[in-house]
PDB file of C-alpha atoms in Angstrom:
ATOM      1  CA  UNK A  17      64.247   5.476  44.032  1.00  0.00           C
ATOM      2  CA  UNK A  18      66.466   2.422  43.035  1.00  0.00           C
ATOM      3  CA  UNK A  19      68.268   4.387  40.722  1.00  0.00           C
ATOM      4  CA  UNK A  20      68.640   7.492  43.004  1.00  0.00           C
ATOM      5  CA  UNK A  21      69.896   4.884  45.520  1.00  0.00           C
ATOM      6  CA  UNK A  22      72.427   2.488  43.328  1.00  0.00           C
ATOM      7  CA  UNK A  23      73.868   5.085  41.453  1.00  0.00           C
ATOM      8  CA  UNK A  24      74.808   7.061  44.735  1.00  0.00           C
ATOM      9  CA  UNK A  25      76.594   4.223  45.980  1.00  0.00           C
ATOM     10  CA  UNK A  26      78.042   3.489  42.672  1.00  0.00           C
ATOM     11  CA  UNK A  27      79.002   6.776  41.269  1.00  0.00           C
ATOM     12  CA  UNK A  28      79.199   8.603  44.724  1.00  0.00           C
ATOM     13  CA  UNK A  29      83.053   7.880  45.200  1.00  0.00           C
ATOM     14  CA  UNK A  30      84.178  10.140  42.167  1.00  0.00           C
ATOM     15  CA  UNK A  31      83.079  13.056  44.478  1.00  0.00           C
ATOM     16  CA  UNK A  32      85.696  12.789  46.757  1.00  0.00           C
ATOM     17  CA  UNK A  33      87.714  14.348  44.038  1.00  0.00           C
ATOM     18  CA  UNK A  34      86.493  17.037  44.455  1.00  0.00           C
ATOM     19  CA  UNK A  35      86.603  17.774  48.276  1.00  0.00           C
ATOM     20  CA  UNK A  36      89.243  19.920  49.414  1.00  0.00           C
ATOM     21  CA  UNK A  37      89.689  20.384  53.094  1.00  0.00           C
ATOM     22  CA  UNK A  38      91.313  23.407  53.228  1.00  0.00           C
ATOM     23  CA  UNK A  39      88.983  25.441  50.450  1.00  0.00           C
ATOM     24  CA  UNK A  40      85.632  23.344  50.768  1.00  0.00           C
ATOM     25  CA  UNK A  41      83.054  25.911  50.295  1.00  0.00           C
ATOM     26  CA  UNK A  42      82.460  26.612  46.315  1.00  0.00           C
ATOM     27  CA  UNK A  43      79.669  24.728  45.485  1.00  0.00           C
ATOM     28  CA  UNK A  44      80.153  25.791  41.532  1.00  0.00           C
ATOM     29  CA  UNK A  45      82.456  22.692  41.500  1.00  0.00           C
ATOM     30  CA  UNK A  46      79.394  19.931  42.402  1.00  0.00           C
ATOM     31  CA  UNK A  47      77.221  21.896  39.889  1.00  0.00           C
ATOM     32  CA  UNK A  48      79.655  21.294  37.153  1.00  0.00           C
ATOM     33  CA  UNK A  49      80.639  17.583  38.172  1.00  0.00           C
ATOM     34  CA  UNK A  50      76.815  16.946  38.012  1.00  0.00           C
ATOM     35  CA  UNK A  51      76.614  18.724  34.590  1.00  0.00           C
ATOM     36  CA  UNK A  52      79.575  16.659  33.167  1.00  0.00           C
ATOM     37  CA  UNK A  53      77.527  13.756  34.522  1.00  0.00           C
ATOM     38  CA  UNK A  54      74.799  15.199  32.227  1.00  0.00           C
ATOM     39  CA  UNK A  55      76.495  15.884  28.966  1.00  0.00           C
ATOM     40  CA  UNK A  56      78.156  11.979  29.119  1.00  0.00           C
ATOM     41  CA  UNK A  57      75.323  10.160  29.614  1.00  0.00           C
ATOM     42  CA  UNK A  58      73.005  12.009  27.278  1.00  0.00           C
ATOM     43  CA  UNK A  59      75.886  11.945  24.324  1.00  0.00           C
ATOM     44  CA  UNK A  60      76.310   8.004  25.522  1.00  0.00           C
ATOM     45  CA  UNK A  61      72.584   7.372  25.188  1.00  0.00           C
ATOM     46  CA  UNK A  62      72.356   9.268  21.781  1.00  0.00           C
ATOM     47  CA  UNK A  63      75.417   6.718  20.830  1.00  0.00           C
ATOM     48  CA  UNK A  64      73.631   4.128  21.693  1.00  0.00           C
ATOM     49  CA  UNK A  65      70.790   4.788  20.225  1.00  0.00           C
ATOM     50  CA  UNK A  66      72.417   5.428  16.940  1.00  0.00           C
ATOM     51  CA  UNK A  67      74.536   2.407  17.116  1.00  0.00           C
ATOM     52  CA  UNK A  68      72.951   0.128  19.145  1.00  0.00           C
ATOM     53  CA  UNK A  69      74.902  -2.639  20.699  1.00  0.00           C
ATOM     54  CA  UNK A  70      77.890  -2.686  19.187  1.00  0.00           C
ATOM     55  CA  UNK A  71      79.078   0.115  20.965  1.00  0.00           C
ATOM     56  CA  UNK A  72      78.365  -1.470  24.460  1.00  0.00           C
ATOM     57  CA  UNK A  73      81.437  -2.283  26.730  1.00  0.00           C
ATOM     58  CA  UNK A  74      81.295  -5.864  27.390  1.00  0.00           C
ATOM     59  CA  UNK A  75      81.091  -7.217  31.027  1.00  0.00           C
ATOM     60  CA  UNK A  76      84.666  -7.686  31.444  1.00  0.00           C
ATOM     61  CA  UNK A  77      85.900  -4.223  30.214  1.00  0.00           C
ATOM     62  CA  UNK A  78      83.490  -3.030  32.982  1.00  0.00           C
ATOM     63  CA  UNK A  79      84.678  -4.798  35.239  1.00  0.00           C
ATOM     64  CA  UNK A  80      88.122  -2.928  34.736  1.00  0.00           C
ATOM     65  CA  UNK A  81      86.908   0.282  34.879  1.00  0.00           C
ATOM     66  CA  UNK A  82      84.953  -0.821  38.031  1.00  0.00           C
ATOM     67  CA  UNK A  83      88.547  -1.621  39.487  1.00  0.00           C
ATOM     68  CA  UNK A  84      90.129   1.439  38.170  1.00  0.00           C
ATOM     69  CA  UNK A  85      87.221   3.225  39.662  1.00  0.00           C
ATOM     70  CA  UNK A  86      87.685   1.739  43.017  1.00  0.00           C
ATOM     71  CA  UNK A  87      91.615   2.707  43.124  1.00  0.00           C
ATOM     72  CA  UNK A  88      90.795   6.225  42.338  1.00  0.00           C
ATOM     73  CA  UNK A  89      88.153   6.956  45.295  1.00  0.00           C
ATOM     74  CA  UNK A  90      90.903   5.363  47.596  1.00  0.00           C
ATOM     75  CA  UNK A  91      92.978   8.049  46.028  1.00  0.00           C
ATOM     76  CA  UNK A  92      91.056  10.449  46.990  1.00  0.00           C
ATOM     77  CA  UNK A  93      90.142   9.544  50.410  1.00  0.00           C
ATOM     78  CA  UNK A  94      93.828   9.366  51.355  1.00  0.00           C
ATOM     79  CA  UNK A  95      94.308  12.934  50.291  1.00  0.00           C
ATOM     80  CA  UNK A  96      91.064  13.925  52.534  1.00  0.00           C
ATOM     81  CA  UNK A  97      92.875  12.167  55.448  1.00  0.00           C
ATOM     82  CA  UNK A  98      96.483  13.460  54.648  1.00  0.00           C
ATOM     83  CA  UNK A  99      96.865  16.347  57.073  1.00  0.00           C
ATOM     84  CA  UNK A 100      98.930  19.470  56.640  1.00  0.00           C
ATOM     85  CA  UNK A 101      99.206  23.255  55.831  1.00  0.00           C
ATOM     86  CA  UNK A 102      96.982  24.579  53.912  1.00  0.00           C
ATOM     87  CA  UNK A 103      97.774  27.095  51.064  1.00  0.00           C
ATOM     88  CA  UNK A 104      96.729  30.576  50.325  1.00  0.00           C
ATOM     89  CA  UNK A 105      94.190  29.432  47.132  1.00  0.00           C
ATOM     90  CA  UNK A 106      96.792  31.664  44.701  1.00  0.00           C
ATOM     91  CA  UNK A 107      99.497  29.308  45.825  1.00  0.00           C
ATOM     92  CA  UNK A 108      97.136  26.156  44.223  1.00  0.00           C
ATOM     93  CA  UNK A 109      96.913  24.961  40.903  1.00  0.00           C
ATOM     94  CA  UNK A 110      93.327  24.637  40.049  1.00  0.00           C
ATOM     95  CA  UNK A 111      92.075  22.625  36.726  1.00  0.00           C
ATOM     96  CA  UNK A 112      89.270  24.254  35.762  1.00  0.00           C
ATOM     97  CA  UNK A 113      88.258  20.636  34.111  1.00  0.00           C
ATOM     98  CA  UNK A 114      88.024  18.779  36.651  1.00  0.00           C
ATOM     99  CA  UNK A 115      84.909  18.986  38.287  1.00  0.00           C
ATOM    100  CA  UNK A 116      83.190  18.374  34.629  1.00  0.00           C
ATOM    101  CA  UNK A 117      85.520  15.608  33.678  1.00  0.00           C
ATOM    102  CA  UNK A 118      85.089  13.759  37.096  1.00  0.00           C
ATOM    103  CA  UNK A 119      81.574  13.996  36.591  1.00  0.00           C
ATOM    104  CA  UNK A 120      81.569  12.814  33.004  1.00  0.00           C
ATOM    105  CA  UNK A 121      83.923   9.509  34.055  1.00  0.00           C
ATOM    106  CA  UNK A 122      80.644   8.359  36.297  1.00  0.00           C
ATOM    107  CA  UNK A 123      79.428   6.593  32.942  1.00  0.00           C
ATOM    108  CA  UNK A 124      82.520   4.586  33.073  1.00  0.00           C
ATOM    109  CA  UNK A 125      81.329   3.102  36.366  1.00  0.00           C
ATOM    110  CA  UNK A 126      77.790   2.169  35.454  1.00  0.00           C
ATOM    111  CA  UNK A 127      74.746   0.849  38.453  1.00  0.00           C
ATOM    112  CA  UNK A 128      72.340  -2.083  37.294  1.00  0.00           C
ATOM    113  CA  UNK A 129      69.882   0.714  36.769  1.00  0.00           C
ATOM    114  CA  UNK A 130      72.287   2.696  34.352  1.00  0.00           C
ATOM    115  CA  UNK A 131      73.018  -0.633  32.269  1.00  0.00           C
ATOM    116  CA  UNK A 132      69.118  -1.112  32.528  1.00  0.00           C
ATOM    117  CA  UNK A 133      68.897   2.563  30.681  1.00  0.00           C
ATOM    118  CA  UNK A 134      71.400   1.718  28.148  1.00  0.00           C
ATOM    119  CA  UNK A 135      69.670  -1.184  27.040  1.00  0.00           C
ATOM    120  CA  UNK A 136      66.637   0.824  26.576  1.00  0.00           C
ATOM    121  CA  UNK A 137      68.790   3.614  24.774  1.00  0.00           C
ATOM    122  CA  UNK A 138      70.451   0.557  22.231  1.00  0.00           C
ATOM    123  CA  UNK A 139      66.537  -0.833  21.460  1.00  0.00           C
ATOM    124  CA  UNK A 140      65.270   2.719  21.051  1.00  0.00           C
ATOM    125  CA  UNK A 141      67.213   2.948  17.118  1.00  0.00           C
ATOM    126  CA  UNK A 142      67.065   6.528  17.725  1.00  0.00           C
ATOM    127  CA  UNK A 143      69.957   8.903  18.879  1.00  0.00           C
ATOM    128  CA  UNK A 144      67.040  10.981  20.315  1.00  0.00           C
ATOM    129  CA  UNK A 145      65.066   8.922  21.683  1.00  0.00           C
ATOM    130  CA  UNK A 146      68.326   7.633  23.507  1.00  0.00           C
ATOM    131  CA  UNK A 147      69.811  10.374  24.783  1.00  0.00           C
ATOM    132  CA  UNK A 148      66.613  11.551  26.039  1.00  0.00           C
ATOM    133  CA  UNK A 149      66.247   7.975  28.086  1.00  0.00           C
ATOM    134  CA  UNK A 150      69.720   8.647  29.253  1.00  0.00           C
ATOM    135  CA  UNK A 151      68.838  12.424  30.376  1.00  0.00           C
ATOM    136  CA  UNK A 152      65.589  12.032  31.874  1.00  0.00           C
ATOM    137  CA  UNK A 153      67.939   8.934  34.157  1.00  0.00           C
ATOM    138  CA  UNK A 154      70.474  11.406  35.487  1.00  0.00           C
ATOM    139  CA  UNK A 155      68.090  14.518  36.085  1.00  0.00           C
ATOM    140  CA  UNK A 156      66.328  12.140  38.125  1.00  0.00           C
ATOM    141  CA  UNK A 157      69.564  11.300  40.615  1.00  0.00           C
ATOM    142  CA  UNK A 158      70.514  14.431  40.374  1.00  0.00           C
ATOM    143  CA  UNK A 159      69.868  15.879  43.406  1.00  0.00           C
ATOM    144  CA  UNK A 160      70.790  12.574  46.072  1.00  0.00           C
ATOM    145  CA  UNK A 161      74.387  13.078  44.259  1.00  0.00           C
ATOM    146  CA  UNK A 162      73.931  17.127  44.574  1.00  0.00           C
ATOM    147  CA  UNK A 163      73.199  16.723  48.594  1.00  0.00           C
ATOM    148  CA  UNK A 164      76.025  13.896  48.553  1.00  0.00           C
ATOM    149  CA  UNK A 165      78.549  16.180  46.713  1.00  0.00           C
ATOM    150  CA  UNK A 166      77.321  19.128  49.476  1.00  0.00           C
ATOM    151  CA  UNK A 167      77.605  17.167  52.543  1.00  0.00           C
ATOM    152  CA  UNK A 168      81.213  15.790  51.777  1.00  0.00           C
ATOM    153  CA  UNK A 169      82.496  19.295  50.750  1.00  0.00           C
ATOM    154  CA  UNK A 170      80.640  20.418  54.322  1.00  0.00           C
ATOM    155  CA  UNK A 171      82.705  17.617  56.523  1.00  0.00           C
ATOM    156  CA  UNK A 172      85.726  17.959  54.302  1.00  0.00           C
ATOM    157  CA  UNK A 173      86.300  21.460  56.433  1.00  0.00           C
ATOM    158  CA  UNK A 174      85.756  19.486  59.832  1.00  0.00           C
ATOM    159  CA  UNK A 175      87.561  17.142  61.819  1.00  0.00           C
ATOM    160  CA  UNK A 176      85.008  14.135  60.574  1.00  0.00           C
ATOM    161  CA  UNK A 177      86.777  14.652  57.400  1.00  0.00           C
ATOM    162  CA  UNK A 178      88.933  11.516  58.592  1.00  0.00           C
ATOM    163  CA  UNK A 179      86.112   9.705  59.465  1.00  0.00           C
ATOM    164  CA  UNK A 180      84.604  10.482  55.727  1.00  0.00           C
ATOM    165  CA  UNK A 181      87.680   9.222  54.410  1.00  0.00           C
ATOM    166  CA  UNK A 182      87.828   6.120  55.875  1.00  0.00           C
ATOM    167  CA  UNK A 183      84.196   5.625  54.711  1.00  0.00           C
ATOM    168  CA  UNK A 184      85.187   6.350  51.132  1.00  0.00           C
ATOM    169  CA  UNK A 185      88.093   3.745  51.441  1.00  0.00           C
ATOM    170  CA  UNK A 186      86.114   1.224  52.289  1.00  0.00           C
ATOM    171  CA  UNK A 187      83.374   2.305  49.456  1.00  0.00           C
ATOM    172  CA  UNK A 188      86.534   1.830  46.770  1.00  0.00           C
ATOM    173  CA  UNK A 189      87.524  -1.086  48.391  1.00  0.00           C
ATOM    174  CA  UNK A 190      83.521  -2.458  47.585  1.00  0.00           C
ATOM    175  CA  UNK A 191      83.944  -1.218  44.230  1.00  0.00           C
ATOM    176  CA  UNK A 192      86.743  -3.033  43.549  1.00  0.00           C
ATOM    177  CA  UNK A 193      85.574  -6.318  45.031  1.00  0.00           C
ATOM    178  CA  UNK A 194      82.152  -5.534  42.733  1.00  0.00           C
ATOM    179  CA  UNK A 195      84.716  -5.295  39.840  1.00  0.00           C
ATOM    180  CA  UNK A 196      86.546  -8.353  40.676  1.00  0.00           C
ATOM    181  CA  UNK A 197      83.402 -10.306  41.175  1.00  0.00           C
ATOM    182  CA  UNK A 198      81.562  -9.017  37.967  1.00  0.00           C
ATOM    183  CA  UNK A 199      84.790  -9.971  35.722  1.00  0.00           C
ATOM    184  CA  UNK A 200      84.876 -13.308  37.465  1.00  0.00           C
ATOM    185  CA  UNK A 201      88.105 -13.217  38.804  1.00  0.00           C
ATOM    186  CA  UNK A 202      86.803 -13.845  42.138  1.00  0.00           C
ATOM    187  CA  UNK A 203      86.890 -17.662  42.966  1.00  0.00           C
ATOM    188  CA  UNK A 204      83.600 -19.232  43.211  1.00  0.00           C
ATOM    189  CA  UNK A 205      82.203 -21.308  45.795  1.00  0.00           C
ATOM    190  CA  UNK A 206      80.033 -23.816  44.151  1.00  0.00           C
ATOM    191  CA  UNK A 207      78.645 -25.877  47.580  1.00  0.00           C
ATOM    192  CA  UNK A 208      75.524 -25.987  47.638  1.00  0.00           C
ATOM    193  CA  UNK A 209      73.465 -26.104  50.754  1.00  0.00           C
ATOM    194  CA  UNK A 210      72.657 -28.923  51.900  1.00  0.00           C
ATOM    195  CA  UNK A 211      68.728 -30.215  52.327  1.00  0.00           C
ATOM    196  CA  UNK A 212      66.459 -33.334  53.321  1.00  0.00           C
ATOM    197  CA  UNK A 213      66.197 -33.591  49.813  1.00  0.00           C
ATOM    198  CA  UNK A 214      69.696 -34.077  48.673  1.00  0.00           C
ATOM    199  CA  UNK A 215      69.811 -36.786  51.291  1.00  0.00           C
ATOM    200  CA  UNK A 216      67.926 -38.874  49.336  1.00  0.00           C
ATOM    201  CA  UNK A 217      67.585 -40.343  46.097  1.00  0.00           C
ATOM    202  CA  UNK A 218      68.859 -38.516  42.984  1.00  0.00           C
ATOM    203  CA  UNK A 219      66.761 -36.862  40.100  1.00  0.00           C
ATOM    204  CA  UNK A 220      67.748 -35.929  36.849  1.00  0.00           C
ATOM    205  CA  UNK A 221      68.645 -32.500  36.159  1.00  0.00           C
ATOM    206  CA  UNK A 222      66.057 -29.963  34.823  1.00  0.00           C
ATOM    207  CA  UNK A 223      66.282 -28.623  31.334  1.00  0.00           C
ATOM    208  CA  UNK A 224      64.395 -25.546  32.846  1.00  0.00           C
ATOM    209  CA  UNK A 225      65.162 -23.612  36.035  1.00  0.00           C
ATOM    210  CA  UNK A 226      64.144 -20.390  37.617  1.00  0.00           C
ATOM    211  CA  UNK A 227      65.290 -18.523  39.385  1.00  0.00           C
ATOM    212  CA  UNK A 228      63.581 -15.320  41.503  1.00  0.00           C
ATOM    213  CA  UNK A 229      65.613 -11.598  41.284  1.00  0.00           C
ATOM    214  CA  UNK A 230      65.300  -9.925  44.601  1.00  0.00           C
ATOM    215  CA  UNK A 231      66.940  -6.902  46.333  1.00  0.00           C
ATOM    216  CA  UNK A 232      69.104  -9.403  48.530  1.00  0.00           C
ATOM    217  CA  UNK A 233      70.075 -11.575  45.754  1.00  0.00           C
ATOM    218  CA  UNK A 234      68.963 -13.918  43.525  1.00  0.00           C
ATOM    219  CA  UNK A 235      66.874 -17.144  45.075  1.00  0.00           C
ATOM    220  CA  UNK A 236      67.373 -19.878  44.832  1.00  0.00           C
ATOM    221  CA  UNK A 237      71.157 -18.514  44.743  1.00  0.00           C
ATOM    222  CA  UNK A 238      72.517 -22.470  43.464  1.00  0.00           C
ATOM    223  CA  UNK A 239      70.326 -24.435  41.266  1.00  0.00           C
ATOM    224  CA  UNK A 240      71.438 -27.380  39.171  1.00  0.00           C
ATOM    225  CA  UNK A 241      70.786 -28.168  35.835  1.00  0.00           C
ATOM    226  CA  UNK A 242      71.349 -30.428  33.124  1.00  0.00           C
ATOM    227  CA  UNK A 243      74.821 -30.905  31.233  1.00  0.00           C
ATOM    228  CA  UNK A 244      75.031 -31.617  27.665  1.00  0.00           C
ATOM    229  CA  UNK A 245      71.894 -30.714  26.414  1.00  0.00           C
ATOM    230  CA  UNK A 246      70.472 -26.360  25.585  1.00  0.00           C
ATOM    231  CA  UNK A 247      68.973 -25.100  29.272  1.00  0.00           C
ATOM    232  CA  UNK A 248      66.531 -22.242  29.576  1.00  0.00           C
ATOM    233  CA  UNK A 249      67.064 -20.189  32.528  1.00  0.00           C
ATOM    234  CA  UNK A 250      63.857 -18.459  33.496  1.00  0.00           C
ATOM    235  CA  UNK A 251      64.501 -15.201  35.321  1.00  0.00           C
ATOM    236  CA  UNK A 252      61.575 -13.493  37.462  1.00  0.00           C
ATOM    237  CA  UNK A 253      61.601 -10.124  38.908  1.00  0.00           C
ATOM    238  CA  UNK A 254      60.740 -10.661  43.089  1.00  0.00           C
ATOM    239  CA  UNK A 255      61.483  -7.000  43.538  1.00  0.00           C
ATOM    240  CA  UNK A 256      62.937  -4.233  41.903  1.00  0.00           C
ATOM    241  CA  UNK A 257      66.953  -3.871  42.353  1.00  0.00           C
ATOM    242  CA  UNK A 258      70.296  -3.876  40.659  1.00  0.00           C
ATOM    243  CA  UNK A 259      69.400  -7.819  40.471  1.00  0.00           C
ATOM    244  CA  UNK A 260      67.328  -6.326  37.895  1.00  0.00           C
ATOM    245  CA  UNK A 261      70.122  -6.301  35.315  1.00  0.00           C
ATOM    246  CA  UNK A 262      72.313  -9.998  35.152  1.00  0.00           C
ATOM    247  CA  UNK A 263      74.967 -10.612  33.592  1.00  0.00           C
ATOM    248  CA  UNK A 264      75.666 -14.099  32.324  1.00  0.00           C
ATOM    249  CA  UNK A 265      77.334 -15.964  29.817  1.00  0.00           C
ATOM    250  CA  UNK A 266      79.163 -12.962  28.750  1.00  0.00           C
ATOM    251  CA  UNK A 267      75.712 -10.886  28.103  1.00  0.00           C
ATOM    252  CA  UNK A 268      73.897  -8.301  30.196  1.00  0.00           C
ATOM    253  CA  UNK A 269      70.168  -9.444  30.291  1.00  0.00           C
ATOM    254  CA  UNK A 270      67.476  -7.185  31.835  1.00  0.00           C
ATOM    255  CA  UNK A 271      65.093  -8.715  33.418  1.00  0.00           C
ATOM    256  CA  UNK A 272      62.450 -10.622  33.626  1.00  0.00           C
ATOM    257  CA  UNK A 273      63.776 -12.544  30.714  1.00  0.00           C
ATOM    258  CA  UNK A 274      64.383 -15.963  28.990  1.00  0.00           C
ATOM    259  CA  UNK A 275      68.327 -16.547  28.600  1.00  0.00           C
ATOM    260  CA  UNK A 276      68.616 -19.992  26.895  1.00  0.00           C
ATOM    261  CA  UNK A 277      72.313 -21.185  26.985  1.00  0.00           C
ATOM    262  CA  UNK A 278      73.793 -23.885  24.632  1.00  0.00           C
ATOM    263  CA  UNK A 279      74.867 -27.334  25.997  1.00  0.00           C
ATOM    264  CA  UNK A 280      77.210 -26.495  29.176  1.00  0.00           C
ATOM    265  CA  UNK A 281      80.349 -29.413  30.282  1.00  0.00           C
ATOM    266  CA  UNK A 282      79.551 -30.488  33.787  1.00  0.00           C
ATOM    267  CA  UNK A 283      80.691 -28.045  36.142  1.00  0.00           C
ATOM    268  CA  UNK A 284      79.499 -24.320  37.641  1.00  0.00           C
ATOM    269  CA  UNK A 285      78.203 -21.342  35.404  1.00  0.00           C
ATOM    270  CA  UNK A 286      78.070 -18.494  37.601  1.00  0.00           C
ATOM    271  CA  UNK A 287      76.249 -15.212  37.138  1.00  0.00           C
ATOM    272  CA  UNK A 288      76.151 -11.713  38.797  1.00  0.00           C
ATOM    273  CA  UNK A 289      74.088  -8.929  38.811  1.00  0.00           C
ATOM    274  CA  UNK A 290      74.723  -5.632  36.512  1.00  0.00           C
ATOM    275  CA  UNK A 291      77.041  -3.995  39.299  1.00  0.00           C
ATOM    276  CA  UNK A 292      78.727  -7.548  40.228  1.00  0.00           C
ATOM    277  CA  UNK A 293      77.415  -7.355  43.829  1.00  0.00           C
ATOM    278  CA  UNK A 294      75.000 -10.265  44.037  1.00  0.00           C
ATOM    279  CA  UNK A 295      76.267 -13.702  42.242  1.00  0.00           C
ATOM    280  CA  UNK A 296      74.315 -17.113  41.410  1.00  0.00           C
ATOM    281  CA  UNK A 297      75.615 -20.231  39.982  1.00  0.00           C
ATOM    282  CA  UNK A 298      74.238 -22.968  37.677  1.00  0.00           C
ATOM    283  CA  UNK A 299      75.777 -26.433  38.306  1.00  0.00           C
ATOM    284  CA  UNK A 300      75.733 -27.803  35.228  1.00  0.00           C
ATOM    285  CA  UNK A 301      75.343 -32.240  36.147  1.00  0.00           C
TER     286      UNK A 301
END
């Protein structure tokens, strides 16, 4: 259900490339996005598998793609709100491609649970045993993104087609703030809150802090620990989420885990989860 649920929101935008308002109706075209979808992820997870991790796109270069990913579903949601006449279907050039390519470029736009998968693909050591990890993921979202890709072709041929396009606008423009905040190029607030506790007399910082993955976030969301010296930070699993995947210190960690850093300068460490929606920092003192 988490997966069915991230991975809508996630991947759900590249749809809107293939809603047309004026020739809505062939269904053929979400059947073949959803097979590209198919065919990428299980060749990706047989990669993996026979590579392991050195074929894994860093944080950053996901983050990008995140961006890029964002742009295009605003792309597409202006054309679903541009108005005007519509052409006999002989008068249109149609790609034959693009329904399976669009649906291939969702593994360039990966949920936590996704990133979760591909970590099981990379430990597997077997291109098999990989791609079958990545296959048995998509057949299970399958059909959430097969009732998505039917309900936007549906509205696409109404007058809420304006309505669904201001939706998807605002779904790129979340994509691209996940983007932004999973490369770090968001800035980052490091106040913490502000207790009876802090009020009074100081304690030296922990060489061990945990912290508590939940579907809201990560609690306690700022935590301070000790400068200078290795840290372990002690992730726990609360509930079952994209928190489930973090991403910190340039490494995607799924969790529950053990991530011991090296000695940190004083100052903020801040971490996000695997589709840069929830963040948590580490004041380093």
């Amino acid at each position: 259900m988490a997966g069915t649920a991230s991975c809508a929101a996630a991947q759900g935008g590249l749809l809107m490339g293939l809603v047309d308002r004026c020739h809505g109706r062939d269904p053929v075209l979400v059947g073949w996005f959803l097979a590209g979808r198919l065919a990428s992820y299980t060749a990706t997870g047989a990669l993996l598998g026979l590579l392991g991790s050195a074929v894994s796109l860093p944080p950053r270069a996901r983050a990008a793609l995140l961006v890029a990913a964002g742009v295009m579903v605003i792309v597409f949601a202006v054309r679903l709100m541009r108005r005007g006449r519509c052409a006999p279907p002989s008068e249109r050039p149609v790609s034959r491609y693009k329904a399976p390519l669009l649906g291939a470029a969702t593994i360039l736009v990966p949920c936590g649970v996704t990133i979760s998968m591909e970590m099981i693909a990379v430990s597997s050591g077997s291109p098999l045993a990989g791609a079958a990890a990545m296959a048995g993921f998509v057949i299970g979202t399958t059909p959430a993104l097969a009732l998505l890709g039917y309900v936007l072709r549906r509205v696409s041929r109404t007058r809420l087609a304006r309505v669904a396009g201001v939706v998807a606008v605002a779904a790129g423009l979340w994509t691209i703030g996940s983007g932004l905040n999973l490369g770090g190029w968001l800035p980052t607030d490091t106040t913490a809150p502000l207790s009876t506790s802090s009020l009074s007399a100081p304690t030296p910082a922990p060489r061990v802090v945990t912290v508590w993955a939940t579907r809201d976030g990560y609690r306690p969301a700022f935590v301070t620990a000790r400068a200078g010296v290795p840290v372990e930070v002690i992730f726990k699993v609360a509930e079952r989420g994209c928190t489930s995947t973090v991403t910190i210190d340039g490494r995607d960690v799924a969790l529950p885990a053990t991530v011991r850093l090296p000695p940190q300068p004083p100052g903020p460490l801040r971490y996000v989860c695997g589709m840069g929606m929830f963040t948590g920092i580490i004041n380093f003192s």
